[in-house]
Amino acid sequence: TDNVGTIQVGGQLHTPCERIEGRLIPIDLSGSDAGTPSDWTTIEDSPSGSSFSGTLNGSPGWYRMELRILNNARVIDTVEVKPLGVGEVFITAGQSNSANHGDFPTAPNDPRVSAWGPQGWQFAADPQPIATGEGGSPWPALGDLLASRWDVPVGFISVGWGGTSVDQWRPYSAVGLFSRMVQALEEVGPHGARAVLWHQGESDAASGTSAQHYAAQLQEVIAASRAIGGWDIPWGIAKAAFLPGLEASALDAITEGQQSVIDNDPLNFVGANTEDLLGAAWRYDDVHFNSAGLQEHATRWSAAIHLPTTHEGQDTSGSQEPDNTDTSTS
């Protein structure tokens, strides 16, 4: 809420030094310097041993970071890291329509949209790291929409797994999918993500899960994520149940369960509703989204996500309804 991000900085030392300092230089979308550097800030004084660590604060933006290593009041080495973003991070989870099972892979237009995986942060072109599938997802398009609205970098950690039920995401399930959520939460650290975006329910509709059972199981997943993460991360919960050939009562049971989880927890909010995106106009195989469907899916997530306060000096005109949902505990 103070509109500042804390950057963890650390590295190895190969020679003694008396101090390590850092600063941020704003860059534009091409990577060229585009603003006044911040003041030099001490990362660590009198580091001992072969490593150093500290923090550097930055307002939302796209930067290169410079470190300088001093000894006897003289700069003996410099290090640069770029690009580095301070902005919004989201964890995405669920089954195939939250993962890489769209018709074709997509990519963001904005270079500030990133995704995290085993190799670290990278440009968020599909397929998203960690999530299953080799096709497209809605997250690159959503990243473009949010980066444009707030003029900040946007990052995703996508851990979805195709064909899974909510029961398989519970922390004590033998399938072990909850470990993927743990991996994402440990990467961001406490207060390090804005929300979990959950799109799942089709498998439960097919198996006849009742509204009560669905709600209880999803609430268990959410409670476990907050306990493991060490903070009350908000959840955006999509209305998602459709599979061709199912009775309306089976679909309604899942969406009722999803709504119940939203209604009974003030930290949860309504996510994208994809129940009316049906047929060849939106889905290439009646289940998974085509290019138009992925774009519309992203647009609906964008409409669902609202920050409790605007980024200072940023244009939030992209918001499509009043901001009445607090989705942040930062």
mmCIF file of C-alpha atoms in Angstrom:
data_model
loop_
_atom_site.group_PDB
_atom_site.id
_atom_site.type_symbol
_atom_site.label_atom_id
_atom_site.label_comp_id
_atom_site.label_asym_id
_atom_site.label_seq_id
_atom_site.Cartn_x
_atom_site.Cartn_y
_atom_site.Cartn_z
ATOM 1 C CA THR A 1 0.000 0.000 0.000
ATOM 2 C CA ASP A 2 3.008 2.342 0.243
ATOM 3 C CA ASN A 3 3.588 1.788 -3.502
ATOM 4 C CA VAL A 4 7.126 0.489 -2.902
ATOM 5 C CA GLY A 5 8.661 -2.915 -3.601
ATOM 6 C CA THR A 6 11.553 -4.428 -1.665
ATOM 7 C CA ILE A 7 14.212 -6.080 -3.824
ATOM 8 C CA GLN A 8 16.337 -8.792 -2.249
ATOM 9 C CA VAL A 9 19.951 -8.449 -3.369
ATOM 10 C CA GLY A 10 22.705 -10.993 -2.784
ATOM 11 C CA GLY A 11 25.852 -12.396 -4.324
ATOM 12 C CA GLN A 12 29.323 -13.841 -3.916
ATOM 13 C CA LEU A 13 32.483 -11.926 -3.051
ATOM 14 C CA HIS A 14 35.891 -12.816 -4.466
ATOM 15 C CA THR A 15 37.881 -10.099 -2.717
ATOM 16 C CA PRO A 16 37.520 -8.226 0.600
ATOM 17 C CA CYS A 17 35.593 -4.966 0.559
ATOM 18 C CA GLU A 18 34.260 -2.402 2.987
ATOM 19 C CA ARG A 19 30.831 -1.711 1.462
ATOM 20 C CA ILE A 20 28.415 -2.651 -1.312
ATOM 21 C CA GLU A 21 26.007 -0.050 -2.678
ATOM 22 C CA GLY A 22 23.183 -0.209 -5.197
ATOM 23 C CA ARG A 23 20.926 2.043 -7.226
ATOM 24 C CA LEU A 24 18.114 1.779 -9.786
ATOM 25 C CA ILE A 25 18.116 3.451 -13.197
ATOM 26 C CA PRO A 26 14.721 3.645 -14.976
ATOM 27 C CA ILE A 27 14.684 2.130 -18.468
ATOM 28 C CA ASP A 28 12.176 2.248 -21.299
ATOM 29 C CA LEU A 29 10.639 -0.724 -23.094
ATOM 30 C CA SER A 30 13.666 -0.999 -25.382
ATOM 31 C CA GLY A 31 15.992 -1.259 -22.394
ATOM 32 C CA SER A 32 17.517 2.220 -22.793
ATOM 33 C CA ASP A 33 18.007 4.527 -19.817
ATOM 34 C CA ALA A 34 14.928 6.696 -19.397
ATOM 35 C CA GLY A 35 15.151 8.626 -16.139
ATOM 36 C CA THR A 36 17.177 9.881 -13.231
ATOM 37 C CA PRO A 37 19.032 7.184 -11.245
ATOM 38 C CA SER A 38 18.100 6.727 -7.608
ATOM 39 C CA ASP A 39 20.606 7.669 -4.931
ATOM 40 C CA TRP A 40 23.263 5.111 -4.055
ATOM 41 C CA THR A 41 21.996 2.976 -1.144
ATOM 42 C CA THR A 42 24.085 0.741 1.100
ATOM 43 C CA ILE A 43 23.309 -2.935 0.481
ATOM 44 C CA GLU A 44 25.733 -4.190 3.147
ATOM 45 C CA ASP A 45 28.436 -2.540 5.261
ATOM 46 C CA SER A 46 31.616 -4.445 6.128
ATOM 47 C CA PRO A 47 30.509 -7.795 4.661
ATOM 48 C CA SER A 48 32.242 -10.791 6.185
ATOM 49 C CA GLY A 49 32.906 -14.087 4.486
ATOM 50 C CA SER A 50 32.397 -14.834 0.814
ATOM 51 C CA SER A 51 28.832 -13.598 0.328
ATOM 52 C CA PHE A 52 26.707 -10.506 0.841
ATOM 53 C CA SER A 53 22.992 -9.752 1.102
ATOM 54 C CA GLY A 54 20.678 -6.834 1.643
ATOM 55 C CA THR A 55 17.720 -4.976 0.167
ATOM 56 C CA LEU A 56 16.962 -2.113 -2.161
ATOM 57 C CA ASN A 57 13.592 -0.354 -2.368
ATOM 58 C CA GLY A 58 11.970 0.809 -5.585
ATOM 59 C CA SER A 59 8.687 2.295 -6.745
ATOM 60 C CA PRO A 60 6.796 0.508 -9.547
ATOM 61 C CA GLY A 61 8.786 0.516 -12.747
ATOM 62 C CA TRP A 62 11.217 -1.130 -15.156
ATOM 63 C CA TYR A 63 14.897 -0.730 -14.252
ATOM 64 C CA ARG A 64 18.476 -1.756 -14.538
ATOM 65 C CA MET A 65 20.228 -2.180 -11.208
ATOM 66 C CA GLU A 66 23.824 -1.149 -10.635
ATOM 67 C CA LEU A 67 25.932 -2.409 -7.754
ATOM 68 C CA ARG A 68 29.296 -0.975 -6.851
ATOM 69 C CA ILE A 69 31.826 -2.576 -4.525
ATOM 70 C CA LEU A 70 34.024 -0.205 -2.541
ATOM 71 C CA ASN A 71 37.260 -0.681 -0.623
ATOM 72 C CA ASN A 72 39.302 2.094 0.955
ATOM 73 C CA ALA A 73 36.709 4.548 -0.382
ATOM 74 C CA ARG A 74 37.469 3.448 -3.950
ATOM 75 C CA VAL A 75 35.231 1.565 -6.385
ATOM 76 C CA ILE A 76 36.927 -1.761 -7.130
ATOM 77 C CA ASP A 77 34.162 -3.460 -9.120
ATOM 78 C CA THR A 78 30.669 -2.920 -10.561
ATOM 79 C CA VAL A 79 27.836 -5.281 -11.458
ATOM 80 C CA GLU A 80 24.700 -4.653 -13.530
ATOM 81 C CA VAL A 81 21.406 -6.562 -13.575
ATOM 82 C CA LYS A 82 18.680 -5.801 -16.145
ATOM 83 C CA PRO A 83 15.858 -5.756 -16.784
ATOM 84 C CA LEU A 84 14.413 -5.688 -13.290
ATOM 85 C CA GLY A 85 10.743 -5.017 -12.595
ATOM 86 C CA VAL A 86 8.868 -3.722 -9.566
ATOM 87 C CA GLY A 87 5.168 -4.354 -10.121
ATOM 88 C CA GLU A 88 2.375 -6.889 -9.719
ATOM 89 C CA VAL A 89 2.785 -10.674 -9.381
ATOM 90 C CA PHE A 90 0.027 -13.272 -9.683
ATOM 91 C CA ILE A 91 0.004 -17.034 -9.069
ATOM 92 C CA THR A 92 -2.300 -18.904 -11.448
ATOM 93 C CA ALA A 93 -3.620 -22.400 -10.777
ATOM 94 C CA GLY A 94 -6.330 -24.871 -11.704
ATOM 95 C CA GLN A 95 -6.808 -27.258 -14.596
ATOM 96 C CA SER A 96 -6.217 -27.101 -18.351
ATOM 97 C CA ASN A 97 -7.848 -23.753 -19.118
ATOM 98 C CA SER A 98 -5.542 -22.185 -16.508
ATOM 99 C CA ALA A 99 -2.548 -23.883 -18.130
ATOM 100 C CA ASN A 100 -1.073 -24.221 -21.642
ATOM 101 C CA HIS A 101 -3.907 -26.069 -23.365
ATOM 102 C CA GLY A 102 -5.222 -23.310 -25.633
ATOM 103 C CA ASP A 103 -5.192 -23.728 -29.396
ATOM 104 C CA PHE A 104 -1.896 -21.922 -30.096
ATOM 105 C CA PRO A 105 0.871 -20.465 -27.915
ATOM 106 C CA THR A 106 0.632 -16.718 -27.401
ATOM 107 C CA ALA A 107 3.107 -14.063 -26.270
ATOM 108 C CA PRO A 108 2.800 -10.658 -24.621
ATOM 109 C CA ASN A 109 3.280 -7.501 -26.642
ATOM 110 C CA ASP A 110 4.731 -5.704 -23.607
ATOM 111 C CA PRO A 111 8.282 -6.802 -22.681
ATOM 112 C CA ARG A 112 7.523 -6.091 -19.009
ATOM 113 C CA VAL A 113 5.239 -9.158 -18.781
ATOM 114 C CA SER A 114 7.237 -12.006 -17.234
ATOM 115 C CA ALA A 115 6.791 -15.575 -16.041
ATOM 116 C CA TRP A 116 8.700 -17.533 -13.436
ATOM 117 C CA GLY A 117 9.914 -21.119 -13.744
ATOM 118 C CA PRO A 118 12.819 -23.370 -12.782
ATOM 119 C CA GLN A 119 15.252 -21.126 -14.704
ATOM 120 C CA GLY A 120 14.016 -17.958 -12.983
ATOM 121 C CA TRP A 121 12.099 -15.036 -14.475
ATOM 122 C CA GLN A 122 11.730 -14.860 -18.242
ATOM 123 C CA PHE A 123 9.578 -13.248 -20.920
ATOM 124 C CA ALA A 124 6.060 -14.654 -20.497
ATOM 125 C CA ALA A 125 5.627 -16.281 -23.918
ATOM 126 C CA ASP A 126 3.626 -19.523 -23.887
ATOM 127 C CA PRO A 127 3.951 -22.232 -22.898
ATOM 128 C CA GLN A 128 4.102 -20.897 -19.363
ATOM 129 C CA PRO A 129 6.849 -22.554 -17.264
ATOM 130 C CA ILE A 130 5.650 -25.189 -14.749
ATOM 131 C CA ALA A 131 2.063 -25.411 -16.086
ATOM 132 C CA THR A 132 1.184 -28.443 -18.206
ATOM 133 C CA GLY A 133 0.535 -28.317 -21.959
ATOM 134 C CA GLU A 134 2.400 -26.896 -24.936
ATOM 135 C CA GLY A 135 -0.252 -24.538 -26.295
ATOM 136 C CA GLY A 136 -1.653 -21.176 -25.283
ATOM 137 C CA SER A 137 -2.825 -19.593 -22.029
ATOM 138 C CA PRO A 138 -4.700 -16.377 -21.154
ATOM 139 C CA TRP A 139 -1.824 -15.000 -19.061
ATOM 140 C CA PRO A 140 0.261 -13.199 -21.731
ATOM 141 C CA ALA A 141 -2.818 -11.238 -22.843
ATOM 142 C CA LEU A 142 -3.796 -10.530 -19.239
ATOM 143 C CA GLY A 143 -0.274 -9.296 -18.561
ATOM 144 C CA ASP A 144 -0.543 -6.859 -21.467
ATOM 145 C CA LEU A 145 -3.878 -5.541 -20.195
ATOM 146 C CA LEU A 146 -2.659 -5.021 -16.629
ATOM 147 C CA ALA A 147 0.710 -3.563 -17.627
ATOM 148 C CA SER A 148 -1.087 -1.084 -19.876
ATOM 149 C CA ARG A 149 -3.633 -0.167 -17.200
ATOM 150 C CA TRP A 150 -1.148 0.403 -14.369
ATOM 151 C CA ASP A 151 2.050 1.086 -16.350
ATOM 152 C CA VAL A 152 4.002 -1.388 -14.202
ATOM 153 C CA PRO A 153 5.716 -4.741 -14.851
ATOM 154 C CA VAL A 154 3.502 -7.813 -14.363
ATOM 155 C CA GLY A 155 4.684 -11.306 -13.454
ATOM 156 C CA PHE A 156 2.965 -14.711 -13.406
ATOM 157 C CA ILE A 157 3.759 -18.023 -11.787
ATOM 158 C CA SER A 158 1.492 -20.577 -13.496
ATOM 159 C CA VAL A 159 1.202 -23.966 -11.814
ATOM 160 C CA GLY A 160 -1.978 -25.362 -13.430
ATOM 161 C CA TRP A 161 -2.299 -29.045 -14.336
ATOM 162 C CA GLY A 162 -4.709 -30.288 -16.993
ATOM 163 C CA GLY A 163 -7.620 -32.545 -16.068
ATOM 164 C CA THR A 164 -7.342 -32.156 -12.297
ATOM 165 C CA SER A 165 -10.070 -32.009 -9.684
ATOM 166 C CA VAL A 166 -10.109 -29.691 -6.688
ATOM 167 C CA ASP A 167 -9.605 -32.732 -4.439
ATOM 168 C CA GLN A 168 -6.233 -33.360 -6.110
ATOM 169 C CA TRP A 169 -5.064 -29.871 -5.085
ATOM 170 C CA ARG A 170 -5.745 -30.467 -1.386
ATOM 171 C CA PRO A 171 -2.567 -30.452 0.734
ATOM 172 C CA TYR A 172 -2.840 -34.098 1.764
ATOM 173 C CA SER A 173 -3.800 -35.515 -1.617
ATOM 174 C CA ALA A 174 -1.591 -38.389 -2.747
ATOM 175 C CA VAL A 175 -1.356 -36.719 -6.172
ATOM 176 C CA GLY A 176 0.839 -34.001 -4.680
ATOM 177 C CA LEU A 177 -0.345 -31.014 -6.728
ATOM 178 C CA PHE A 178 -0.304 -28.757 -3.686
ATOM 179 C CA SER A 179 3.491 -28.892 -3.791
ATOM 180 C CA ARG A 180 3.273 -26.775 -6.945
ATOM 181 C CA MET A 181 1.408 -24.107 -4.991
ATOM 182 C CA VAL A 182 4.037 -24.322 -2.259
ATOM 183 C CA GLN A 183 6.789 -23.817 -4.852
ATOM 184 C CA ALA A 184 5.147 -20.616 -6.087
ATOM 185 C CA LEU A 185 4.472 -19.265 -2.602
ATOM 186 C CA GLU A 186 8.030 -19.928 -1.489
ATOM 187 C CA GLU A 187 9.385 -18.143 -4.547
ATOM 188 C CA VAL A 188 7.442 -14.925 -3.924
ATOM 189 C CA GLY A 189 7.687 -14.920 -0.119
ATOM 190 C CA PRO A 190 5.179 -13.287 2.259
ATOM 191 C CA HIS A 191 3.181 -10.487 0.581
ATOM 192 C CA GLY A 192 5.077 -11.152 -2.652
ATOM 193 C CA ALA A 193 2.033 -11.710 -4.881
ATOM 194 C CA ARG A 194 -1.201 -9.822 -5.341
ATOM 195 C CA ALA A 195 -3.465 -12.880 -5.576
ATOM 196 C CA VAL A 196 -3.942 -16.466 -6.682
ATOM 197 C CA LEU A 197 -6.073 -16.692 -9.839
ATOM 198 C CA TRP A 198 -7.967 -20.005 -9.781
ATOM 199 C CA HIS A 199 -9.691 -21.456 -12.874
ATOM 200 C CA GLN A 200 -10.885 -25.013 -12.216
ATOM 201 C CA GLY A 201 -14.118 -26.963 -11.944
ATOM 202 C CA GLU A 202 -14.699 -28.911 -15.156
ATOM 203 C CA SER A 203 -13.409 -32.216 -13.781
ATOM 204 C CA ASP A 204 -15.609 -31.876 -10.703
ATOM 205 C CA ALA A 205 -18.660 -31.159 -12.833
ATOM 206 C CA ALA A 206 -17.945 -34.356 -14.781
ATOM 207 C CA SER A 207 -17.629 -36.399 -11.585
ATOM 208 C CA GLY A 208 -20.815 -34.978 -10.017
ATOM 209 C CA THR A 209 -19.192 -33.157 -7.093
ATOM 210 C CA SER A 210 -21.798 -31.369 -4.999
ATOM 211 C CA ALA A 211 -21.669 -27.647 -4.281
ATOM 212 C CA GLN A 212 -20.985 -28.339 -0.603
ATOM 213 C CA HIS A 213 -18.118 -30.746 -1.263
ATOM 214 C CA TYR A 214 -16.552 -28.484 -3.866
ATOM 215 C CA ALA A 215 -16.675 -25.485 -1.530
ATOM 216 C CA ALA A 216 -15.240 -27.426 1.400
ATOM 217 C CA GLN A 217 -12.353 -28.805 -0.656
ATOM 218 C CA LEU A 218 -11.470 -25.459 -2.235
ATOM 219 C CA GLN A 219 -11.625 -23.756 1.158
ATOM 220 C CA GLU A 220 -9.137 -26.333 2.409
ATOM 221 C CA VAL A 221 -6.747 -25.519 -0.438
ATOM 222 C CA ILE A 222 -7.041 -21.784 0.218
ATOM 223 C CA ALA A 223 -6.506 -22.138 3.980
ATOM 224 C CA ALA A 224 -3.448 -24.315 3.401
ATOM 225 C CA SER A 225 -1.978 -21.818 0.935
ATOM 226 C CA ARG A 226 -2.244 -19.060 3.519
ATOM 227 C CA ALA A 227 -0.783 -21.198 6.278
ATOM 228 C CA ILE A 228 2.173 -22.299 4.136
ATOM 229 C CA GLY A 229 2.716 -18.852 2.650
ATOM 230 C CA GLY A 230 2.603 -17.140 6.021
ATOM 231 C CA TRP A 231 0.096 -14.461 5.004
ATOM 232 C CA ASP A 232 -3.505 -14.095 3.880
ATOM 233 C CA ILE A 233 -3.117 -14.095 0.114
ATOM 234 C CA PRO A 234 -6.357 -13.211 -1.710
ATOM 235 C CA TRP A 235 -7.874 -15.655 -4.202
ATOM 236 C CA GLY A 236 -9.734 -14.776 -7.394
ATOM 237 C CA ILE A 237 -12.065 -17.672 -8.172
ATOM 238 C CA ALA A 238 -13.333 -18.112 -11.714
ATOM 239 C CA LYS A 239 -16.777 -19.391 -12.600
ATOM 240 C CA ALA A 240 -15.636 -22.491 -14.480
ATOM 241 C CA ALA A 241 -17.490 -25.776 -14.855
ATOM 242 C CA PHE A 242 -18.512 -26.291 -18.486
ATOM 243 C CA LEU A 243 -17.870 -29.539 -20.307
ATOM 244 C CA PRO A 244 -19.997 -30.539 -23.310
ATOM 245 C CA GLY A 245 -22.722 -33.079 -22.650
ATOM 246 C CA LEU A 246 -23.116 -32.463 -18.908
ATOM 247 C CA GLU A 247 -26.456 -31.732 -17.278
ATOM 248 C CA ALA A 248 -27.080 -28.153 -16.208
ATOM 249 C CA SER A 249 -27.470 -29.333 -12.605
ATOM 250 C CA ALA A 250 -23.892 -30.670 -12.583
ATOM 251 C CA LEU A 251 -22.532 -27.358 -13.887
ATOM 252 C CA ASP A 252 -24.650 -25.332 -11.474
ATOM 253 C CA ALA A 253 -23.392 -27.334 -8.495
ATOM 254 C CA ILE A 254 -19.811 -26.318 -9.214
ATOM 255 C CA THR A 255 -20.506 -22.652 -9.855
ATOM 256 C CA GLU A 256 -22.635 -22.561 -6.695
ATOM 257 C CA GLY A 257 -19.730 -24.042 -4.763
ATOM 258 C CA GLN A 258 -17.369 -21.453 -6.240
ATOM 259 C CA GLN A 259 -19.738 -18.629 -5.329
ATOM 260 C CA SER A 260 -20.050 -19.977 -1.792
ATOM 261 C CA VAL A 261 -16.275 -19.809 -1.318
ATOM 262 C CA ILE A 262 -16.310 -16.215 -2.568
ATOM 263 C CA ASP A 263 -19.245 -15.168 -0.391
ATOM 264 C CA ASN A 264 -17.838 -16.655 2.813
ATOM 265 C CA ASP A 265 -14.371 -15.091 2.714
ATOM 266 C CA PRO A 266 -13.823 -11.321 2.307
ATOM 267 C CA LEU A 267 -10.334 -11.941 0.886
ATOM 268 C CA ASN A 268 -11.762 -13.881 -2.060
ATOM 269 C CA PHE A 269 -13.228 -12.232 -5.139
ATOM 270 C CA VAL A 270 -15.116 -13.237 -8.293
ATOM 271 C CA GLY A 271 -12.740 -14.094 -11.118
ATOM 272 C CA ALA A 272 -13.406 -14.565 -14.815
ATOM 273 C CA ASN A 273 -16.735 -16.148 -15.736
ATOM 274 C CA THR A 274 -16.173 -18.350 -18.792
ATOM 275 C CA GLU A 275 -19.416 -20.330 -18.631
ATOM 276 C CA ASP A 276 -20.915 -18.507 -21.611
ATOM 277 C CA LEU A 277 -17.829 -18.764 -23.840
ATOM 278 C CA LEU A 278 -19.150 -21.766 -25.723
ATOM 279 C CA GLY A 279 -18.905 -23.203 -29.194
ATOM 280 C CA ALA A 280 -16.518 -22.778 -32.098
ATOM 281 C CA ALA A 281 -16.370 -19.007 -31.692
ATOM 282 C CA TRP A 282 -14.433 -19.446 -28.442
ATOM 283 C CA ARG A 283 -13.262 -23.075 -28.121
ATOM 284 C CA TYR A 284 -11.403 -25.091 -30.735
ATOM 285 C CA ASP A 285 -12.440 -28.484 -29.371
ATOM 286 C CA ASP A 286 -15.571 -27.540 -27.368
ATOM 287 C CA VAL A 287 -13.448 -27.562 -24.169
ATOM 288 C CA HIS A 288 -10.263 -25.503 -24.616
ATOM 289 C CA PHE A 289 -10.039 -21.941 -25.856
ATOM 290 C CA ASN A 290 -8.998 -20.809 -29.321
ATOM 291 C CA SER A 291 -7.182 -17.505 -29.857
ATOM 292 C CA ALA A 292 -10.339 -15.438 -29.484
ATOM 293 C CA GLY A 293 -11.293 -17.391 -26.379
ATOM 294 C CA LEU A 294 -7.890 -16.858 -24.755
ATOM 295 C CA GLN A 295 -8.129 -13.115 -25.388
ATOM 296 C CA GLU A 296 -11.653 -12.902 -23.978
ATOM 297 C CA HIS A 297 -10.639 -15.048 -21.000
ATOM 298 C CA ALA A 298 -7.844 -12.551 -20.291
ATOM 299 C CA THR A 299 -10.204 -9.584 -20.712
ATOM 300 C CA ARG A 300 -12.575 -11.025 -18.139
ATOM 301 C CA TRP A 301 -9.769 -11.591 -15.645
ATOM 302 C CA SER A 302 -8.660 -8.001 -16.187
ATOM 303 C CA ALA A 303 -12.170 -6.766 -15.435
ATOM 304 C CA ALA A 304 -12.224 -8.858 -12.246
ATOM 305 C CA ILE A 305 -8.930 -7.600 -10.792
ATOM 306 C CA HIS A 306 -8.910 -4.297 -8.919
ATOM 307 C CA LEU A 307 -6.273 -2.873 -6.607
ATOM 308 C CA PRO A 308 -7.423 -1.278 -3.340
ATOM 309 C CA THR A 309 -5.399 1.857 -4.148
ATOM 310 C CA THR A 310 -4.086 3.167 -7.449
ATOM 311 C CA HIS A 311 -0.402 3.174 -8.248
ATOM 312 C CA GLU A 312 0.655 6.746 -7.612
ATOM 313 C CA GLY A 313 0.639 8.712 -10.822
ATOM 314 C CA GLN A 314 -0.646 5.769 -12.835
ATOM 315 C CA ASP A 315 -3.658 5.746 -15.148
ATOM 316 C CA THR A 316 -6.272 3.289 -13.920
ATOM 317 C CA SER A 317 -8.892 4.208 -16.489
ATOM 318 C CA GLY A 318 -8.911 0.615 -17.689
ATOM 319 C CA SER A 319 -10.912 -0.404 -14.630
ATOM 320 C CA GLN A 320 -14.395 -1.322 -15.782
ATOM 321 C CA GLU A 321 -16.286 -0.970 -12.524
ATOM 322 C CA PRO A 322 -15.875 0.740 -9.143
ATOM 323 C CA ASP A 323 -13.023 -0.576 -6.999
ATOM 324 C CA ASN A 324 -14.955 -2.253 -4.206
ATOM 325 C CA THR A 325 -12.870 -5.386 -3.749
ATOM 326 C CA ASP A 326 -9.707 -5.295 -1.652
ATOM 327 C CA THR A 327 -7.431 -7.844 -3.305
ATOM 328 C CA SER A 328 -4.260 -6.806 -1.488
ATOM 329 C CA THR A 329 -2.732 -7.400 1.893
ATOM 330 C CA SER A 330 0.532 -5.696 0.922
#
